[in-house]
Amino acid sequence: MTHDNPAGSGPRLRGVLDTLPAYKPGRPAAAGSGAPSYKLSSNENPYPPLPGVLEKVASAAASFNRYPDMSCGELTAELAERFGVPPEHVATGTGSVGVAQSLLQATSGPGDEVVYAWRSFEAYPIITQISGATSVQVPLLPDEGHDLDAMAAAITERTRLVFVCNPNNPTGTAVRRDALVRFLDRVPSDVLVVLDEAYKEFVRDPEIPDGIELYRDRPNVAVLRTFSKAYGLAGLRVGFAVAHEPVAEALRKTAVPFGVSQLAQDAAVASLRSEDALLERVDALVVERTRVVDALRAQGWTVPETQANFVWLRLGARTLEFAAACGAAGVTVRPFDGEGCRVTIGEKEANDLFLDVASRLV
Ligand SMILES: Cc1ncc(COP(=O)(O)O)c(C=O)c1O
């Protein structure tokens, strides 16, 4: 038998893994000092599960010796009805990041290009690289928003997929309807545009479009949504795409079989049926967002317009020092070294603590 591996060097792994950027999860709240500490580093929902959802999950837990419904039938039907789309256009997955990875597997491989704004969601470069494709990162504008003209210009005959993160993680900025429609009209019909709307429920600017309206007459547009943020199910891992065939079908082919647990499916359905309670909580977080942004600006900070459940402070070389000071005061935030900090809108006490630290660091 012949092989290229030197003896004892183990199985040959793909070289692409050597240069993969690491996904850095938000650090947990500091423990141990006895003082209150809060996690504002992962854009989670500070509220516990919606009424009735915990009970649903507890009863589903009694049968987790069984595989879940692989087709996510009940959830798919509920989503299709809610958005007025055919059930065949809904594809579920293990969080929207799982669905995004399936979209890459379905469209892109070595020699292909994937275009997205940068900085944006940190999973994009990782899942692109895993697919074997090449990232084409288009710098954000000075106002921290997407540069859609430059993104359109970056599309070549090698481009297979474009992410538009709306609102953008970590800057919170959002692309408006006219600009997005103009952009979509410029993208060739054989390039898939993925509108990542993980924070959709927090959007209050009426000029920011609902991707599901834009996808309807555009076969090359897919919309990503998640139950992790507004719905508060981050730990259960369930998200979905709305896309035309054959994209949605390709997602079903590339998804991990039985990836979405029955607990997650039942919790998602129950959460969709608790819409009033959901909207109340999201509204309360939006009120807190306005309060935090206004207070930061009054302190003298430059804060970009945010439509998500977080705020962005561009701190440059001061980033790590700022994050450390927040951590020492009991709030963990998400630093991007050399760039800035993303701070999730949490419970009022957490936001107050953060504002207090920020006031001392202006
Ligand atoms: C823009 C964006 N998309 C997708 C996700 C992934 O969310 P999940 O996989 O929990 O659905 C996140 C999570 O932070 C995000 O910020």
Coordinates of C-alpha atoms and ligand atoms in Angstrom, one line a residue:
M1 CA 0.0 0.0 0.0
T2 CA 1.3 3.5 -0.8
H3 CA 0.3 6.8 0.7
D4 CA 1.8 10.3 0.9
N5 CA 1.5 10.6 4.6
P6 CA 4.7 10.3 6.6
A7 CA 4.4 7.3 9.0
G8 CA 2.7 8.3 12.2
S9 CA 1.3 11.6 11.0
G10 CA -2.3 10.5 11.3
P11 CA -5.2 10.8 8.9
R12 CA -4.8 13.4 6.1
L13 CA -7.1 16.4 6.8
R14 CA -8.0 19.1 4.4
G15 CA -5.4 21.8 4.3
V16 CA -8.1 24.5 4.3
L17 CA -8.6 23.8 8.0
D18 CA -5.2 25.1 8.9
T19 CA -6.1 28.7 8.0
L20 CA -9.7 28.6 9.2
P21 CA -10.6 31.6 11.4
A22 CA -11.9 30.5 14.7
Y23 CA -15.5 31.3 15.6
K24 CA -15.2 33.2 18.9
P25 CA -18.4 32.7 21.0
G26 CA -19.4 35.5 23.3
R27 CA -17.8 35.1 26.7
P28 CA -20.1 34.1 29.5
A29 CA -20.9 36.5 32.3
A30 CA -18.2 36.5 34.9
A31 CA -18.9 34.2 37.9
G32 CA -17.9 34.1 41.4
S33 CA -17.4 37.6 42.7
G34 CA -21.0 37.7 44.2
A35 CA -21.7 41.0 42.3
P36 CA -24.3 40.8 39.5
S37 CA -22.8 40.0 36.1
Y38 CA -24.4 40.0 32.7
K39 CA -23.6 38.5 29.3
L40 CA -24.0 41.1 26.6
S41 CA -21.7 39.3 24.2
S42 CA -23.8 37.0 22.1
N43 CA -26.9 38.9 21.0
E44 CA -29.1 36.6 23.0
N45 CA -32.6 37.4 24.3
P46 CA -32.4 38.1 28.0
Y47 CA -36.0 36.8 28.6
P48 CA -36.7 33.2 29.5
P49 CA -38.7 31.1 27.0
L50 CA -42.2 32.4 26.2
P51 CA -45.2 31.2 28.2
G52 CA -46.1 27.6 27.4
V53 CA -42.9 26.9 25.5
L54 CA -41.0 25.3 28.4
E55 CA -44.0 23.0 29.1
K56 CA -44.0 22.0 25.4
V57 CA -40.3 21.2 25.5
A58 CA -40.6 19.3 28.8
S59 CA -43.3 17.1 27.3
A60 CA -41.3 16.5 24.1
A61 CA -38.3 15.6 26.3
A62 CA -40.2 12.5 27.4
S63 CA -39.7 11.0 23.9
F64 CA -36.2 11.9 23.0
N65 CA -35.4 8.2 22.6
R66 CA -37.1 8.7 19.2
Y67 CA -35.7 10.5 16.2
P68 CA -37.4 13.8 15.4
D69 CA -39.7 14.4 12.5
M70 CA -37.1 14.7 9.8
S71 CA -39.2 16.8 7.5
C72 CA -40.1 19.3 10.4
G73 CA -43.6 19.0 9.0
E74 CA -45.6 20.9 11.6
L75 CA -43.1 23.7 11.9
T76 CA -42.8 24.0 8.1
A77 CA -46.6 24.2 7.7
E78 CA -46.8 26.8 10.4
L79 CA -44.1 28.9 8.8
A80 CA -45.6 28.6 5.3
E81 CA -48.9 29.7 6.5
R82 CA -47.5 32.6 8.5
F83 CA -45.5 34.0 5.6
G84 CA -47.9 33.1 2.8
V85 CA -45.4 30.9 1.0
P86 CA -45.6 27.3 -0.3
P87 CA -44.4 24.8 2.3
E88 CA -41.9 23.6 -0.4
H89 CA -40.2 27.0 -0.1
V90 CA -39.4 26.5 3.6
A91 CA -36.2 24.7 4.6
T92 CA -35.3 24.3 8.3
G93 CA -31.9 23.7 9.8
T94 CA -29.8 23.6 12.9
G95 CA -29.9 27.4 13.5
S96 CA -29.7 29.8 10.6
V97 CA -26.0 29.3 10.5
G98 CA -26.6 25.6 9.8
V99 CA -28.9 26.6 6.9
A100 CA -26.3 29.1 5.7
Q101 CA -23.7 26.3 5.6
S102 CA -26.1 24.2 3.6
L103 CA -26.6 27.0 1.1
L104 CA -22.8 27.2 0.6
Q105 CA -22.6 23.4 0.2
A106 CA -25.3 23.6 -2.3
T107 CA -23.8 26.4 -4.4
S108 CA -20.1 26.9 -3.9
G109 CA -16.8 24.9 -4.0
P110 CA -13.2 25.3 -4.9
G111 CA -12.7 28.1 -7.5
D112 CA -16.0 29.8 -6.7
E113 CA -16.4 33.1 -4.9
V114 CA -18.7 34.3 -2.2
V115 CA -19.2 38.0 -1.8
Y116 CA -20.2 39.7 1.5
A117 CA -19.6 42.9 3.4
W118 CA -16.9 43.1 6.0
R119 CA -17.0 43.3 8.9
S120 CA -20.2 41.2 9.0
F121 CA -21.3 38.0 10.7
E122 CA -18.1 36.1 11.7
A123 CA -19.4 32.8 10.5
Y124 CA -19.4 33.9 6.8
P125 CA -15.6 33.5 6.3
I126 CA -15.5 30.2 8.2
I127 CA -18.3 28.5 6.4
T128 CA -17.1 29.9 3.0
Q129 CA -13.7 28.5 3.6
I130 CA -15.0 25.1 4.7
S131 CA -16.9 24.9 1.4
G132 CA -13.6 25.4 -0.4
A133 CA -14.8 28.6 -2.0
T134 CA -13.0 32.0 -1.8
S135 CA -14.3 34.9 0.3
V136 CA -14.5 38.3 -1.4
Q137 CA -14.9 40.8 1.5
V138 CA -16.2 44.3 0.6
P139 CA -15.4 46.9 3.2
L140 CA -18.3 48.7 5.0
L141 CA -19.0 52.3 4.2
P142 CA -17.8 55.0 6.7
D143 CA -21.3 55.0 8.2
E144 CA -20.8 51.2 9.0
G145 CA -23.4 50.2 6.4
H146 CA -23.1 47.8 3.3
D147 CA -21.5 49.3 0.2
L148 CA -23.9 47.7 -2.2
D149 CA -22.4 49.4 -5.3
A150 CA -19.0 48.0 -4.4
M151 CA -20.6 44.6 -3.7
A152 CA -22.3 44.6 -7.1
A153 CA -19.0 45.5 -8.7
A154 CA -17.2 42.7 -6.9
I155 CA -19.4 40.0 -8.6
T156 CA -17.6 38.1 -11.3
E157 CA -18.4 35.0 -13.4
R158 CA -16.9 33.0 -10.5
T159 CA -19.4 34.4 -7.9
R160 CA -21.9 31.8 -6.7
L161 CA -23.4 33.4 -3.6
V162 CA -23.7 36.9 -2.0
F163 CA -24.6 37.5 1.7
V164 CA -26.5 40.6 2.6
C165 CA -26.7 40.7 6.4
N166 CA -29.7 42.9 7.1
P167 CA -29.4 44.3 9.8
N168 CA -25.7 43.8 9.8
N169 CA -23.9 42.0 12.7
P170 CA -22.0 43.6 14.4
T171 CA -22.7 47.1 13.3
G172 CA -26.5 47.0 13.5
T173 CA -26.9 49.1 10.3
A174 CA -29.5 48.1 7.8
V175 CA -30.0 48.3 4.0
R176 CA -33.1 50.2 2.8
R177 CA -35.6 48.9 0.3
D178 CA -34.7 51.1 -2.7
A179 CA -31.0 50.4 -2.4
L180 CA -31.5 46.7 -2.0
V181 CA -33.9 46.4 -4.9
R182 CA -31.4 48.3 -7.1
F183 CA -28.7 45.9 -6.0
L184 CA -30.8 42.8 -6.6
D185 CA -31.6 44.1 -10.1
R186 CA -27.8 44.2 -10.8
V187 CA -27.1 40.7 -9.6
P188 CA -27.0 38.1 -12.4
S189 CA -29.9 35.6 -12.1
D190 CA -27.5 32.7 -11.6
V191 CA -26.0 34.1 -8.4
L192 CA -27.8 33.3 -5.2
V193 CA -28.4 36.3 -2.9
V194 CA -28.9 35.4 0.7
L195 CA -30.7 38.0 2.8
D196 CA -29.7 37.1 6.3
E197 CA -32.4 38.5 8.5
A198 CA -31.5 37.0 11.9
Y199 CA -32.5 40.3 13.6
K200 CA -35.6 41.1 11.5
E201 CA -38.0 41.3 14.4
F202 CA -36.1 44.2 15.9
V203 CA -36.3 46.4 12.8
R204 CA -38.5 49.5 13.3
D205 CA -37.5 51.6 10.2
P206 CA -40.3 51.1 7.7
E207 CA -37.8 51.7 4.8
I208 CA -36.1 48.5 5.7
P209 CA -37.6 45.8 3.5
D210 CA -38.9 42.4 4.5
G211 CA -36.8 39.9 2.5
I212 CA -39.8 37.6 2.2
E213 CA -41.5 40.2 0.0
L214 CA -38.4 40.6 -2.1
Y215 CA -37.9 36.8 -2.6
R216 CA -41.4 36.3 -4.1
D217 CA -40.6 37.2 -7.7
R218 CA -36.8 36.6 -7.5
P219 CA -35.8 32.9 -7.9
N220 CA -32.2 33.8 -7.0
V221 CA -33.0 35.3 -3.5
A222 CA -33.1 33.2 -0.3
V223 CA -34.1 34.6 3.1
L224 CA -32.6 33.4 6.3
R225 CA -34.4 33.7 9.6
T226 CA -33.8 32.3 13.1
F227 CA -35.6 31.4 16.4
S228 CA -32.4 32.3 18.3
K229 CA -32.8 36.0 18.8
A230 CA -36.3 37.5 19.2
Y231 CA -37.8 34.1 19.9
G232 CA -35.2 33.3 22.6
L233 CA -34.5 29.7 21.5
A234 CA -30.7 30.1 20.8
G235 CA -29.9 27.0 22.8
L236 CA -32.3 24.8 20.8
R237 CA -30.7 25.5 17.4
V238 CA -33.4 26.1 14.9
G239 CA -33.5 28.4 11.9
F240 CA -34.9 28.4 8.4
A241 CA -34.7 29.7 4.9
V242 CA -37.5 30.8 2.6
A243 CA -36.4 30.2 -1.0
H244 CA -37.7 29.0 -4.4
E245 CA -37.1 25.6 -5.8
P246 CA -34.5 24.3 -6.6
V247 CA -32.7 26.2 -3.8
A248 CA -35.0 25.0 -1.0
E249 CA -34.9 21.5 -2.3
A250 CA -31.1 21.6 -2.4
L251 CA -31.2 22.7 1.3
R252 CA -33.2 19.7 2.2
K253 CA -30.7 17.5 0.4
T254 CA -27.6 19.0 2.1
A255 CA -29.1 19.4 5.6
V256 CA -27.8 17.1 8.4
P257 CA -30.5 14.3 8.6
F258 CA -32.6 14.8 11.8
G259 CA -30.6 17.9 12.6
V260 CA -33.5 19.8 14.2
S261 CA -34.5 18.1 17.4
Q262 CA -38.2 17.5 18.3
L263 CA -37.7 19.8 21.3
A264 CA -36.6 22.6 19.0
Q265 CA -39.4 21.9 16.5
D266 CA -42.1 21.9 19.2
A267 CA -40.6 25.0 20.9
A268 CA -40.5 26.9 17.6
V269 CA -44.2 26.0 16.9
A270 CA -45.3 27.0 20.4
S271 CA -43.3 30.3 20.1
L272 CA -44.9 31.2 16.8
R273 CA -48.3 30.7 18.6
S274 CA -47.3 33.0 21.4
E275 CA -46.9 36.0 19.1
D276 CA -48.4 38.6 21.4
A277 CA -46.0 37.8 24.3
L278 CA -43.2 37.8 21.8
L279 CA -44.0 41.2 20.4
E280 CA -44.3 42.6 23.9
R281 CA -40.8 41.5 24.7
V282 CA -39.3 42.6 21.4
D283 CA -40.9 46.0 21.9
A284 CA -39.4 46.3 25.4
L285 CA -36.0 45.5 24.0
V286 CA -36.4 48.1 21.2
V287 CA -37.3 50.7 23.9
E288 CA -34.2 49.7 25.8
R289 CA -32.2 50.0 22.5
T290 CA -33.4 53.6 22.0
R291 CA -32.5 54.4 25.6
V292 CA -29.0 52.9 25.4
V293 CA -28.2 54.6 22.1
D294 CA -29.5 58.0 23.3
A295 CA -27.5 57.7 26.5
L296 CA -24.3 56.7 24.7
R297 CA -24.7 59.6 22.3
A298 CA -25.3 62.0 25.2
Q299 CA -22.1 60.7 26.8
G300 CA -20.3 61.7 23.6
W301 CA -20.0 58.3 21.8
T302 CA -20.5 57.9 18.1
V303 CA -23.1 55.2 17.7
P304 CA -24.3 54.1 14.2
E305 CA -28.1 53.7 13.7
T306 CA -29.0 50.2 14.9
Q307 CA -32.0 48.1 13.9
A308 CA -30.9 45.0 15.8
N309 CA -30.7 44.0 19.4
F310 CA -27.1 45.4 19.9
V311 CA -25.1 48.5 19.5
W312 CA -21.7 49.0 17.9
L313 CA -18.8 51.2 19.2
R314 CA -15.9 51.6 16.8
L315 CA -13.0 51.8 19.3
G316 CA -10.0 50.9 17.1
A317 CA -6.9 50.4 19.3
R318 CA -8.9 50.9 22.5
T319 CA -11.2 47.9 21.8
L320 CA -9.7 45.3 24.2
E321 CA -9.1 47.8 27.0
F322 CA -12.8 48.8 26.7
A323 CA -14.0 45.2 26.7
A324 CA -11.8 44.4 29.7
A325 CA -13.2 47.4 31.7
C326 CA -16.7 46.3 30.9
G327 CA -15.8 42.8 32.0
A328 CA -14.3 44.0 35.3
A329 CA -17.6 45.9 36.0
G330 CA -19.7 42.8 35.4
V331 CA -20.8 43.0 31.8
T332 CA -19.1 40.9 29.1
V333 CA -19.3 42.5 25.6
R334 CA -18.0 41.2 22.3
P335 CA -14.7 42.8 21.2
F336 CA -13.3 42.6 17.7
D337 CA -9.7 43.4 18.3
G338 CA -8.5 46.6 16.6
E339 CA -12.1 47.4 15.4
G340 CA -14.7 47.8 18.1
C341 CA -17.1 46.3 20.5
R342 CA -20.6 44.9 20.0
V343 CA -22.8 45.2 23.0
T344 CA -26.1 43.3 23.2
I345 CA -29.2 45.1 24.5
G346 CA -30.1 43.1 27.6
E347 CA -32.2 43.5 30.7
K348 CA -32.4 47.0 32.1
E349 CA -30.0 46.4 35.0
A350 CA -27.4 45.0 32.5
N351 CA -27.8 48.0 30.2
D352 CA -27.5 50.4 33.2
L353 CA -24.3 48.8 34.3
F354 CA -22.9 49.0 30.7
L355 CA -23.9 52.7 30.4
D356 CA -22.2 53.4 33.7
V357 CA -18.9 51.8 32.5
A358 CA -19.2 53.6 29.1
S359 CA -19.6 57.0 30.8
R360 CA -16.2 56.5 32.5
L361 CA -14.5 55.5 29.3
V362 CA -15.5 58.2 26.8
Ligands
LIG1 C1 -26.4 37.7 11.2 C2 -26.5 36.4 11.8 N1 -27.0 35.4 11.1 C3 -27.1 34.2 11.6 C4 -26.8 34.0 13.0 C5 -26.9 32.6 13.5 O1 -27.9 32.4 14.3 P1 -28.5 30.9 14.6 O2 -27.5 29.9 14.0 O3 -28.5 30.8 16.1 O4 -29.8 30.8 14.0 C6 -26.4 35.0 13.8 C7 -26.1 34.7 15.2 O5 -25.4 35.5 15.8 C8 -26.2 36.3 13.2 O6 -25.8 37.3 13.9

